[in-house]
Amino acid sequence: MEFKDVFSELRKKFGFSQNELAEKLFVTRQAVSRWERGETVPEVETLQAMSQLFGVSINTLLGSPHTLVCQSCGMPLGDETFARNQDGTFNEAYCKWCWADGGFTVDCSMEEMVEQCIPHMHGDPDAARLYLRDLLPTLDRWKQA
């Protein structure tokens, strides 16, 4: 799905006219119309405002062009699993189980994270352990460690 389709669907789902939505986003009705026709895409600040207004991530607004994973545990991310920042905005880097209130929920080593994740994975625990030991060092949280 493209931005124009996602945006149009959300606007209609929430029952906003183009004029009403333009007022809420502090833009012109013409800008809203251009977005729906796919002629332009909003600026980052406007995408952030839309994310808040509609309760979806920017990644979702843009048609989910990237498969996102938690940069702490490797879990696939979506609107239901994204962490939230202290201001209520989506944190598209971490899942809600790894990040809350502006910080990591658990202070642990990479090996402790591996062991915490294994019970939530399907299949052979030893295979999961090997997989996570390869994956975690590639994620932002552990690259910095």
mmCIF file of C-alpha atoms in Angstrom:
data_model
loop_
_atom_site.group_PDB
_atom_site.id
_atom_site.type_symbol
_atom_site.label_atom_id
_atom_site.label_comp_id
_atom_site.label_asym_id
_atom_site.label_seq_id
_atom_site.Cartn_x
_atom_site.Cartn_y
_atom_site.Cartn_z
ATOM 1 C CA MET A 1 0.000 0.000 0.000
ATOM 2 C CA GLU A 2 1.180 3.517 -0.727
ATOM 3 C CA PHE A 3 0.963 6.549 1.561
ATOM 4 C CA LYS A 4 -1.934 8.044 -0.429
ATOM 5 C CA ASP A 5 -4.034 4.905 0.091
ATOM 6 C CA VAL A 6 -3.223 4.551 3.800
ATOM 7 C CA PHE A 7 -3.833 8.256 4.395
ATOM 8 C CA SER A 8 -7.147 8.344 2.540
ATOM 9 C CA GLU A 9 -8.346 5.218 4.352
ATOM 10 C CA LEU A 10 -7.440 6.642 7.776
ATOM 11 C CA ARG A 11 -9.032 10.029 7.045
ATOM 12 C CA LYS A 12 -12.282 8.339 6.082
ATOM 13 C CA LYS A 13 -12.126 5.823 8.960
ATOM 14 C CA PHE A 14 -11.867 8.707 11.435
ATOM 15 C CA GLY A 15 -14.657 10.589 9.628
ATOM 16 C CA PHE A 16 -12.673 13.731 8.805
ATOM 17 C CA SER A 17 -13.416 15.829 5.770
ATOM 18 C CA GLN A 18 -10.377 17.148 3.938
ATOM 19 C CA ASN A 19 -11.076 20.581 5.461
ATOM 20 C CA GLU A 20 -11.372 19.216 9.019
ATOM 21 C CA LEU A 21 -8.159 17.268 8.711
ATOM 22 C CA ALA A 22 -6.341 20.234 7.201
ATOM 23 C CA GLU A 23 -7.331 22.339 10.231
ATOM 24 C CA LYS A 24 -6.132 19.668 12.670
ATOM 25 C CA LEU A 25 -2.781 19.381 10.883
ATOM 26 C CA PHE A 26 -2.380 23.145 10.280
ATOM 27 C CA VAL A 27 -2.151 22.734 6.495
ATOM 28 C CA THR A 28 -4.352 23.695 3.565
ATOM 29 C CA ARG A 29 -7.165 21.555 2.199
ATOM 30 C CA GLN A 30 -5.242 21.549 -1.072
ATOM 31 C CA ALA A 31 -2.280 19.882 0.661
ATOM 32 C CA VAL A 32 -4.572 17.146 1.971
ATOM 33 C CA SER A 33 -5.995 16.697 -1.517
ATOM 34 C CA ARG A 34 -2.496 16.442 -3.055
ATOM 35 C CA TRP A 35 -1.535 13.787 -0.486
ATOM 36 C CA GLU A 36 -4.626 11.740 -1.315
ATOM 37 C CA ARG A 37 -3.893 11.956 -5.035
ATOM 38 C CA GLY A 38 -0.304 10.847 -4.431
ATOM 39 C CA GLU A 39 1.203 14.061 -5.805
ATOM 40 C CA THR A 40 3.181 14.810 -2.636
ATOM 41 C CA VAL A 41 4.014 13.336 0.761
ATOM 42 C CA PRO A 42 3.873 15.414 3.962
ATOM 43 C CA GLU A 43 6.918 16.766 5.756
ATOM 44 C CA VAL A 44 8.291 14.749 8.682
ATOM 45 C CA GLU A 45 6.661 17.027 11.283
ATOM 46 C CA THR A 46 3.270 16.546 9.652
ATOM 47 C CA LEU A 47 3.784 12.779 9.477
ATOM 48 C CA GLN A 48 4.519 12.862 13.225
ATOM 49 C CA ALA A 49 1.306 14.790 13.850
ATOM 50 C CA MET A 50 -0.643 12.291 11.718
ATOM 51 C CA SER A 51 0.922 9.409 13.628
ATOM 52 C CA GLN A 52 -0.337 10.913 16.890
ATOM 53 C CA LEU A 53 -3.763 11.792 15.508
ATOM 54 C CA PHE A 54 -4.460 8.405 13.915
ATOM 55 C CA GLY A 55 -2.588 6.286 16.480
ATOM 56 C CA VAL A 56 -0.414 4.542 13.902
ATOM 57 C CA SER A 57 3.322 4.578 13.265
ATOM 58 C CA ILE A 58 4.988 6.626 10.558
ATOM 59 C CA ASN A 59 6.078 3.316 9.039
ATOM 60 C CA THR A 60 2.386 2.350 8.745
ATOM 61 C CA LEU A 61 1.494 5.747 7.267
ATOM 62 C CA LEU A 62 4.147 5.268 4.601
ATOM 63 C CA GLY A 63 2.668 1.903 3.659
ATOM 64 C CA SER A 64 5.026 -0.180 5.849
ATOM 65 C CA PRO A 65 7.970 0.059 3.452
ATOM 66 C CA HIS A 66 10.353 -1.439 6.015
ATOM 67 C CA THR A 67 10.092 -4.572 8.090
ATOM 68 C CA LEU A 68 11.105 -3.274 11.486
ATOM 69 C CA VAL A 69 12.513 -5.305 14.353
ATOM 70 C CA CYS A 70 13.142 -4.358 17.952
ATOM 71 C CA GLN A 71 16.714 -3.152 18.247
ATOM 72 C CA SER A 72 17.003 -4.867 21.620
ATOM 73 C CA CYS A 73 15.405 -8.328 21.255
ATOM 74 C CA GLY A 74 14.840 -8.725 17.502
ATOM 75 C CA MET A 75 11.051 -9.096 17.693
ATOM 76 C CA PRO A 76 9.164 -7.976 14.546
ATOM 77 C CA LEU A 77 7.528 -4.597 15.176
ATOM 78 C CA GLY A 78 4.115 -3.259 14.267
ATOM 79 C CA ASP A 79 1.690 -0.680 15.597
ATOM 80 C CA GLU A 80 0.562 -3.078 18.352
ATOM 81 C CA THR A 81 4.072 -3.842 19.595
ATOM 82 C CA PHE A 82 5.959 -0.535 19.192
ATOM 83 C CA ALA A 83 7.224 1.057 22.377
ATOM 84 C CA ARG A 84 6.020 4.550 23.199
ATOM 85 C CA ASN A 85 8.173 7.514 24.107
ATOM 86 C CA GLN A 86 7.434 9.542 27.228
ATOM 87 C CA ASP A 87 5.408 12.004 25.114
ATOM 88 C CA GLY A 88 3.213 9.180 23.780
ATOM 89 C CA THR A 89 4.731 9.037 20.290
ATOM 90 C CA PHE A 90 5.742 5.712 18.796
ATOM 91 C CA ASN A 91 9.314 4.578 19.310
ATOM 92 C CA GLU A 92 9.928 2.610 16.128
ATOM 93 C CA ALA A 93 13.248 1.214 17.360
ATOM 94 C CA TYR A 94 12.021 -0.932 20.266
ATOM 95 C CA CYS A 95 9.139 -3.152 21.322
ATOM 96 C CA LYS A 96 6.924 -2.286 24.271
ATOM 97 C CA TRP A 97 8.496 -5.090 26.319
ATOM 98 C CA CYS A 98 12.058 -3.753 25.948
ATOM 99 C CA TRP A 99 11.438 0.016 26.205
ATOM 100 C CA ALA A 100 9.150 2.116 28.406
ATOM 101 C CA ASP A 101 9.191 5.551 30.038
ATOM 102 C CA GLY A 102 12.274 6.653 28.122
ATOM 103 C CA GLY A 103 14.507 3.684 28.906
ATOM 104 C CA PHE A 104 15.050 -0.039 28.742
ATOM 105 C CA THR A 105 12.676 -2.048 30.904
ATOM 106 C CA VAL A 106 15.380 -4.503 31.926
ATOM 107 C CA ASP A 107 19.049 -3.835 32.506
ATOM 108 C CA CYS A 108 20.631 -7.059 31.320
ATOM 109 C CA SER A 109 23.510 -8.498 29.366
ATOM 110 C CA MET A 110 23.136 -9.736 25.822
ATOM 111 C CA GLU A 111 23.309 -13.345 27.051
ATOM 112 C CA GLU A 112 20.550 -12.633 29.609
ATOM 113 C CA MET A 113 18.420 -11.174 26.799
ATOM 114 C CA VAL A 114 18.946 -14.359 24.780
ATOM 115 C CA GLU A 115 17.712 -16.450 27.691
ATOM 116 C CA GLN A 116 14.698 -14.149 28.279
ATOM 117 C CA CYS A 117 13.625 -14.426 24.627
ATOM 118 C CA ILE A 118 13.918 -18.208 24.189
ATOM 119 C CA PRO A 119 10.669 -19.125 26.064
ATOM 120 C CA HIS A 120 8.723 -16.843 23.688
ATOM 121 C CA MET A 121 10.087 -18.429 20.522
ATOM 122 C CA HIS A 122 8.730 -21.469 18.693
ATOM 123 C CA GLY A 123 10.823 -24.515 17.981
ATOM 124 C CA ASP A 124 13.975 -25.965 19.407
ATOM 125 C CA PRO A 125 15.425 -23.859 22.272
ATOM 126 C CA ASP A 126 19.009 -24.648 21.242
ATOM 127 C CA ALA A 127 18.343 -23.466 17.678
ATOM 128 C CA ALA A 128 16.674 -20.328 19.051
ATOM 129 C CA ARG A 129 19.675 -19.692 21.288
ATOM 130 C CA LEU A 130 22.079 -19.947 18.325
ATOM 131 C CA TYR A 131 19.848 -17.710 16.214
ATOM 132 C CA LEU A 132 19.640 -15.024 18.914
ATOM 133 C CA ARG A 133 23.379 -15.157 19.614
ATOM 134 C CA ASP A 134 23.938 -14.324 15.939
ATOM 135 C CA LEU A 135 21.160 -11.732 15.708
ATOM 136 C CA LEU A 136 21.533 -9.632 18.865
ATOM 137 C CA PRO A 137 25.067 -8.335 18.159
ATOM 138 C CA THR A 138 23.701 -6.775 14.936
ATOM 139 C CA LEU A 139 21.023 -4.749 16.788
ATOM 140 C CA ASP A 140 21.590 -1.133 17.891
ATOM 141 C CA ARG A 141 21.321 -1.776 21.629
ATOM 142 C CA TRP A 142 24.077 -4.350 21.564
ATOM 143 C CA LYS A 143 26.277 -2.684 18.945
ATOM 144 C CA GLN A 144 26.777 0.180 21.395
ATOM 145 C CA ALA A 145 27.675 -2.136 24.295
#
